[in-house]
Each structure stands twice: as structure tokens, then as C-alpha cells.
JSON list of C-alpha atoms in Angstrom, two decimals:
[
{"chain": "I", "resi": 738, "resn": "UNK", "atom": "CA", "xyz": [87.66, 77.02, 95.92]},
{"chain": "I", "resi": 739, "resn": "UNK", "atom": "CA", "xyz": [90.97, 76.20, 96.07]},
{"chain": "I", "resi": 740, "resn": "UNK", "atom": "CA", "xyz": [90.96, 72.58, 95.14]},
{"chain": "I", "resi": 741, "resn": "UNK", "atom": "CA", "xyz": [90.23, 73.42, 91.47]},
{"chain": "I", "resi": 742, "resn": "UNK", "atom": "CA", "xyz": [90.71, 76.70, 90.40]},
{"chain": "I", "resi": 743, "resn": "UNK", "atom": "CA", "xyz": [93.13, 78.07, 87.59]},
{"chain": "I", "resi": 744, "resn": "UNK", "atom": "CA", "xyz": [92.92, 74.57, 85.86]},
{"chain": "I", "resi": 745, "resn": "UNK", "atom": "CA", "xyz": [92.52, 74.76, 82.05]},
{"chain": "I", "resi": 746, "resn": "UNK", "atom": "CA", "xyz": [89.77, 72.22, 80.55]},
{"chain": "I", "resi": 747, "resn": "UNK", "atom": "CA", "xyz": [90.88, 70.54, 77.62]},
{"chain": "I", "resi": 748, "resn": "UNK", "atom": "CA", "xyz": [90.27, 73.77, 75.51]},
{"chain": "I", "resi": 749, "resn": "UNK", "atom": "CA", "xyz": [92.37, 75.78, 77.66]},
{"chain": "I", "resi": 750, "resn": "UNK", "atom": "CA", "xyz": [89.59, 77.97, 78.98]},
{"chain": "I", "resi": 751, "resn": "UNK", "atom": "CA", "xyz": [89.86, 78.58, 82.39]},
{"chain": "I", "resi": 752, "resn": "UNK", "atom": "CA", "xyz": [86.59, 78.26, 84.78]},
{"chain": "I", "resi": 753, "resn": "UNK", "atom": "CA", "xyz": [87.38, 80.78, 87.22]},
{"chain": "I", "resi": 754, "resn": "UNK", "atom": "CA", "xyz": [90.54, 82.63, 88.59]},
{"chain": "I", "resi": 755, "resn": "UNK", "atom": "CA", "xyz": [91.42, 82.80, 92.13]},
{"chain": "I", "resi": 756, "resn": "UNK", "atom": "CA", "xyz": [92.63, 85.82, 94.01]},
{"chain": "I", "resi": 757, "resn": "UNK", "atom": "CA", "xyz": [93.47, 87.11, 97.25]},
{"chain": "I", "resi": 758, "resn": "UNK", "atom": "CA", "xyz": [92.55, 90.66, 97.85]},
{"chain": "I", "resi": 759, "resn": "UNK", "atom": "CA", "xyz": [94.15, 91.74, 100.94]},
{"chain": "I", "resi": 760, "resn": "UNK", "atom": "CA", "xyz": [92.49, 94.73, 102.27]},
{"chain": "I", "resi": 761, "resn": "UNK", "atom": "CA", "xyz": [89.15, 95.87, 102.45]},
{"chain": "I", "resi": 762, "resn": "UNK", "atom": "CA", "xyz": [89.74, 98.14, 99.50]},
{"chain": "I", "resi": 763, "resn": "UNK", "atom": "CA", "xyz": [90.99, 95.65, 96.92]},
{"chain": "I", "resi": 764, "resn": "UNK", "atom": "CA", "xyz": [87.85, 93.15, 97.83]},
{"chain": "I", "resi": 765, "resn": "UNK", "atom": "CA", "xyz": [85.78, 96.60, 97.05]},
{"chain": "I", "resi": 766, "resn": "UNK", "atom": "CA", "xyz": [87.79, 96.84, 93.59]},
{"chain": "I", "resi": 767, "resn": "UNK", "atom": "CA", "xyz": [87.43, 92.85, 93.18]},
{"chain": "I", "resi": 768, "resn": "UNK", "atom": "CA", "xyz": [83.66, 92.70, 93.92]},
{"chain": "I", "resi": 769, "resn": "UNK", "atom": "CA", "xyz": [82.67, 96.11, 92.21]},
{"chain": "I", "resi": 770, "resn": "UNK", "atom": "CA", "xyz": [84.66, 95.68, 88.96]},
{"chain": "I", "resi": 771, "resn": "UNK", "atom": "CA", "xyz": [82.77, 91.91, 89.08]},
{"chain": "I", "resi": 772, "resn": "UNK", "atom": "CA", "xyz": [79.24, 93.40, 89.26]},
{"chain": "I", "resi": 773, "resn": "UNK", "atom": "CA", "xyz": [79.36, 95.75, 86.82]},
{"chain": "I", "resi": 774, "resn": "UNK", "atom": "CA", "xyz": [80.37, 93.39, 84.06]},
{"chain": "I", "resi": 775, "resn": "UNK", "atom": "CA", "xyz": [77.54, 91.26, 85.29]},
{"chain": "I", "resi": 776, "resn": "UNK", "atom": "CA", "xyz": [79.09, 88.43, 87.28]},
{"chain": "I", "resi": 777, "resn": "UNK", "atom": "CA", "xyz": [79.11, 87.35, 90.71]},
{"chain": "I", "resi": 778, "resn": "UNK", "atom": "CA", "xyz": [82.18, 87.41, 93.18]},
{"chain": "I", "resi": 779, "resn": "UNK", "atom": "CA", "xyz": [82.20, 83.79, 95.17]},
{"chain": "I", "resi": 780, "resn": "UNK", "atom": "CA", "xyz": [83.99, 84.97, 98.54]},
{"chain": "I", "resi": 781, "resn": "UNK", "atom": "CA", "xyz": [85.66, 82.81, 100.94]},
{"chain": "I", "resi": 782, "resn": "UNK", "atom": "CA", "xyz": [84.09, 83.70, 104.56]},
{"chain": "I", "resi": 783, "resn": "UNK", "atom": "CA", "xyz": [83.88, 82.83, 108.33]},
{"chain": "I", "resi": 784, "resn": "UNK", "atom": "CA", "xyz": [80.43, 82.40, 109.76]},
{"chain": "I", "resi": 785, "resn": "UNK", "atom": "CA", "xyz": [80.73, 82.73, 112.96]},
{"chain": "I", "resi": 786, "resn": "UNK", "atom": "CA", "xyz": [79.76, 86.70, 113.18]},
{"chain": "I", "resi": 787, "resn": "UNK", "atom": "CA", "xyz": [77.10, 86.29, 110.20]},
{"chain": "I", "resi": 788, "resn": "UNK", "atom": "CA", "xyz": [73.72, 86.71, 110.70]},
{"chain": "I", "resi": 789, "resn": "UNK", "atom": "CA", "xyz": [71.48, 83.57, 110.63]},
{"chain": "I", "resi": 790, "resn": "UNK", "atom": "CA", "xyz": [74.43, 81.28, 112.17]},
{"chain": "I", "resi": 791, "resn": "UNK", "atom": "CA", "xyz": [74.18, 82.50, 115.38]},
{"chain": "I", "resi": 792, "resn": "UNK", "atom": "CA", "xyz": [77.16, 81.62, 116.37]},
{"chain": "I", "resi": 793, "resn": "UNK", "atom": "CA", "xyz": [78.53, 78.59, 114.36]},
{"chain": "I", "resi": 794, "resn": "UNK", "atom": "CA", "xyz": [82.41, 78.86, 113.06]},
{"chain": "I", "resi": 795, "resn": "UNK", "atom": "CA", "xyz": [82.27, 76.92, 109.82]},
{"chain": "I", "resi": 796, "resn": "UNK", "atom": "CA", "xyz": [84.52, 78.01, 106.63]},
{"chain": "I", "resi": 797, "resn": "UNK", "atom": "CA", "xyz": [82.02, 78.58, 104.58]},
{"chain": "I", "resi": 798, "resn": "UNK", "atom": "CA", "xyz": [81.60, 80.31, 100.35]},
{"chain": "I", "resi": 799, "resn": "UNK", "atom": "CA", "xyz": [78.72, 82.93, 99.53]},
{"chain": "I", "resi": 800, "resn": "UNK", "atom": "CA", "xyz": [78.09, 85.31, 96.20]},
{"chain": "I", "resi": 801, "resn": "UNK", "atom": "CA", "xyz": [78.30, 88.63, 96.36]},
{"chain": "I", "resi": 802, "resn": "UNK", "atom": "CA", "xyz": [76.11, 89.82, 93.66]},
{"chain": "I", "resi": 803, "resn": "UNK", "atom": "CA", "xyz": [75.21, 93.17, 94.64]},
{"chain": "I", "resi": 804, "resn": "UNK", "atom": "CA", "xyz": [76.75, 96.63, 95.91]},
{"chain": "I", "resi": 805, "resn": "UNK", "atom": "CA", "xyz": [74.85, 99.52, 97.14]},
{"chain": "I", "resi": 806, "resn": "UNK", "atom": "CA", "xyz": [76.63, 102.80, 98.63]},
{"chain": "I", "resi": 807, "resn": "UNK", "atom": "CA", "xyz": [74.71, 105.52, 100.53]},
{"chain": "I", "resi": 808, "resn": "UNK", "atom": "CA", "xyz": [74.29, 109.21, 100.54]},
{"chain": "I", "resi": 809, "resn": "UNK", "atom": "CA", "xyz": [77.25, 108.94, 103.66]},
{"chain": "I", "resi": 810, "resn": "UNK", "atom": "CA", "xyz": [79.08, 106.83, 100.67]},
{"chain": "I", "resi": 811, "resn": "UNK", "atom": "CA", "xyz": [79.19, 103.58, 102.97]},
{"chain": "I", "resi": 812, "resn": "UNK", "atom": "CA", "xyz": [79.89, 100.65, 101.12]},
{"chain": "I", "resi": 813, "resn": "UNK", "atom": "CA", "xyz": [77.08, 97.29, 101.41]},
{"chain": "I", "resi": 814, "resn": "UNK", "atom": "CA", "xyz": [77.27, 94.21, 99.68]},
{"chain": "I", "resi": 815, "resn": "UNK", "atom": "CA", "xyz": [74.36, 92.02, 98.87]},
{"chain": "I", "resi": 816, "resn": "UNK", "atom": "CA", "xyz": [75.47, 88.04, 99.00]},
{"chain": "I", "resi": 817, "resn": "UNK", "atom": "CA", "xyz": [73.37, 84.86, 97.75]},
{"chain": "I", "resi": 818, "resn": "UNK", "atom": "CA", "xyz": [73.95, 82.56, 101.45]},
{"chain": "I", "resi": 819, "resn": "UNK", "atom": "CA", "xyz": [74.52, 79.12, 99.69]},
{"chain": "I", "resi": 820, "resn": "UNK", "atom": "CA", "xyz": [74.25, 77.03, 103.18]},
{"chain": "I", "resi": 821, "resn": "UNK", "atom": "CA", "xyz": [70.79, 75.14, 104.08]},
{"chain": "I", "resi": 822, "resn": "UNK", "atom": "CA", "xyz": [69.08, 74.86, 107.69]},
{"chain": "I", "resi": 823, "resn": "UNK", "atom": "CA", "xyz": [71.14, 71.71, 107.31]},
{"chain": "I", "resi": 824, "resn": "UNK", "atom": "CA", "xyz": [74.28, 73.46, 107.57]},
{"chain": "I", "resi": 825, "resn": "UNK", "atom": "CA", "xyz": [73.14, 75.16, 110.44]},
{"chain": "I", "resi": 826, "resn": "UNK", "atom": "CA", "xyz": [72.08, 78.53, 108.63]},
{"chain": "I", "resi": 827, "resn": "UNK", "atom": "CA", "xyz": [68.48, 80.08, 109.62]},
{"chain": "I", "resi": 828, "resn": "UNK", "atom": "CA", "xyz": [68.17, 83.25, 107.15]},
{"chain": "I", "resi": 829, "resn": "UNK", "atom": "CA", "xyz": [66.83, 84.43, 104.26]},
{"chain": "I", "resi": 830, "resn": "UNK", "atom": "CA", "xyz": [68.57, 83.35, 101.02]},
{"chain": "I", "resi": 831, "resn": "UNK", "atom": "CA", "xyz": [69.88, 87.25, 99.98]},
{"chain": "I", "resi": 832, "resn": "UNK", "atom": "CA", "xyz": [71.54, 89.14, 102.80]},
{"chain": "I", "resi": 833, "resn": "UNK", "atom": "CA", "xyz": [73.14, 92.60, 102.75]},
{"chain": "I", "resi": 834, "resn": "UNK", "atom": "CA", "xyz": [75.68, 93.36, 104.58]},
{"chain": "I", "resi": 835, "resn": "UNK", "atom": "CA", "xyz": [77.91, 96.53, 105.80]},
{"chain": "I", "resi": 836, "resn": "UNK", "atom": "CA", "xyz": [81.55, 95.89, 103.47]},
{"chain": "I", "resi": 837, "resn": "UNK", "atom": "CA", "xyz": [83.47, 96.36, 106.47]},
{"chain": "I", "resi": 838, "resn": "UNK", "atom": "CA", "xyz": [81.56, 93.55, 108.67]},
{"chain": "I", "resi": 839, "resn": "UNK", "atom": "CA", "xyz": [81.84, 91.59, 105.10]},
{"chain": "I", "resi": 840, "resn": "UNK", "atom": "CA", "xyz": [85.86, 92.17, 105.00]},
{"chain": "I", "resi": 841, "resn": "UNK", "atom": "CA", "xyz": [85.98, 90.82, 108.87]},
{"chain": "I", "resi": 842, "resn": "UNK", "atom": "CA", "xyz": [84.29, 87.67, 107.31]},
{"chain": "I", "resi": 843, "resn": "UNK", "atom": "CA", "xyz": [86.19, 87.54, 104.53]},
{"chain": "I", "resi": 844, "resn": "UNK", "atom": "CA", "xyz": [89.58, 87.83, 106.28]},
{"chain": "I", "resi": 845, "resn": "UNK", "atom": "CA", "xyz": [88.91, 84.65, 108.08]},
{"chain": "I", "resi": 846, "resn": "UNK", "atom": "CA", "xyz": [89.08, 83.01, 104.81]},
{"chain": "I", "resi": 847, "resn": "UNK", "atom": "CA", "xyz": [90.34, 84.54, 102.45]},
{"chain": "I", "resi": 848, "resn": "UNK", "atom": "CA", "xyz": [90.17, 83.98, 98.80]},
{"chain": "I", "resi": 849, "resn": "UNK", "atom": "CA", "xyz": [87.88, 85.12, 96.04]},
{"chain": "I", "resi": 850, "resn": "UNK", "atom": "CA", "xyz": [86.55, 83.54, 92.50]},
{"chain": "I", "resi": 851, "resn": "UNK", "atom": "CA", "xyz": [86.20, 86.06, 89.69]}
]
């Protein structure tokens, strides 16, 4: 993510923007504010906690392209998991996960395309 981003094309668009959200409320504000217009958030994360690595530290990118909050108004993400058994990932392509479990990920890499 960070090899490319913020670089105009020769129209001046820009691809996709980088940012840094550094707390598990401004990832919330990042990731909801992307959903509703539509999008998906491509997070930075850790896998060494996630499920289906069982165990494996790689830096690693997912999309979060969901958000779900409960009647206790806990926060879950739902995230496209890019990697292949290859990689070393076992698990379904869509996961859900709790946002603060997702921030602990997250923090271990941390940057966001929006």
C-alpha cells in the first residue's frame, strides 16, 4: 500500500488515498464512512491472531466491506481475506470479525486505502 499510493496518473486523478487512523475509533469513522458510500476500506493487518493462520506473523492487506453493530451496539467488521492456502491461510474467503480484535490487527500495521 504504501509503495504507490497518493500518485496522480497522467490525468491527475488519484487511485486511492492513504491514511493512518490511530485509534480504534477513527478506523470505525474510516471504515463506516467507506461503506456507506459503497466502497471498500483495504486495511493494513497482522496475521498472526487471525483466524485461519493459526499462528503465522505475516504483514498482510484485507477489505473490509461490511459493518454490523448489535442490539449491545458492539461494533463487527466483515473483511474479503485476499491470501490463498498458498500463503498459509485456511478460511473461508469473508470473515467477520469483533472491531476491537480487528483494531489489534490493524495496529500491527497500520495504514488504510480509502
Amino acid at each position: 500500500l504504501r509503495a504507490h499510493g497518493d500518485i496522480p496518473n497522467s490525468n491527475g486523478f488519484v487511485a486511492y488515498e492513504l491514511a493512518y487512523p490511530d485509534s480504534m475509533w477513527n478506523l470505525f469513522w474510516y471504515i463506516r464512512w467507506d461503506i456507506q458510500k459503497g466502497y471498500a476500506t483495504v486495511s493494513g493487518v497482522k496475521t498472526d491472531y487471525m483466524p485461519g493462520w493459526n499462528g503465522r506473523k505475516a504483514y498482510h492487506i484485507v477489505a473490509v466491506f461490511g459493518i454490523y453493530y448489535d442490539s449491545e451496539y458492539n461494533n463487527y467488521y466483515k473483511y474479503a481475506e485476499t491470501a490463498s492456502r498458498m500463503a498459509g491461510y485456511n478460511g473461508p474467503f469473508a470473515q467477520w470479525a469483533f472491531w476491537q480484535d480487528f483494531y489489534q490487527w490493524y495496529s500491527q500495521n497500520p495504514v488504510i486505502s480509502w
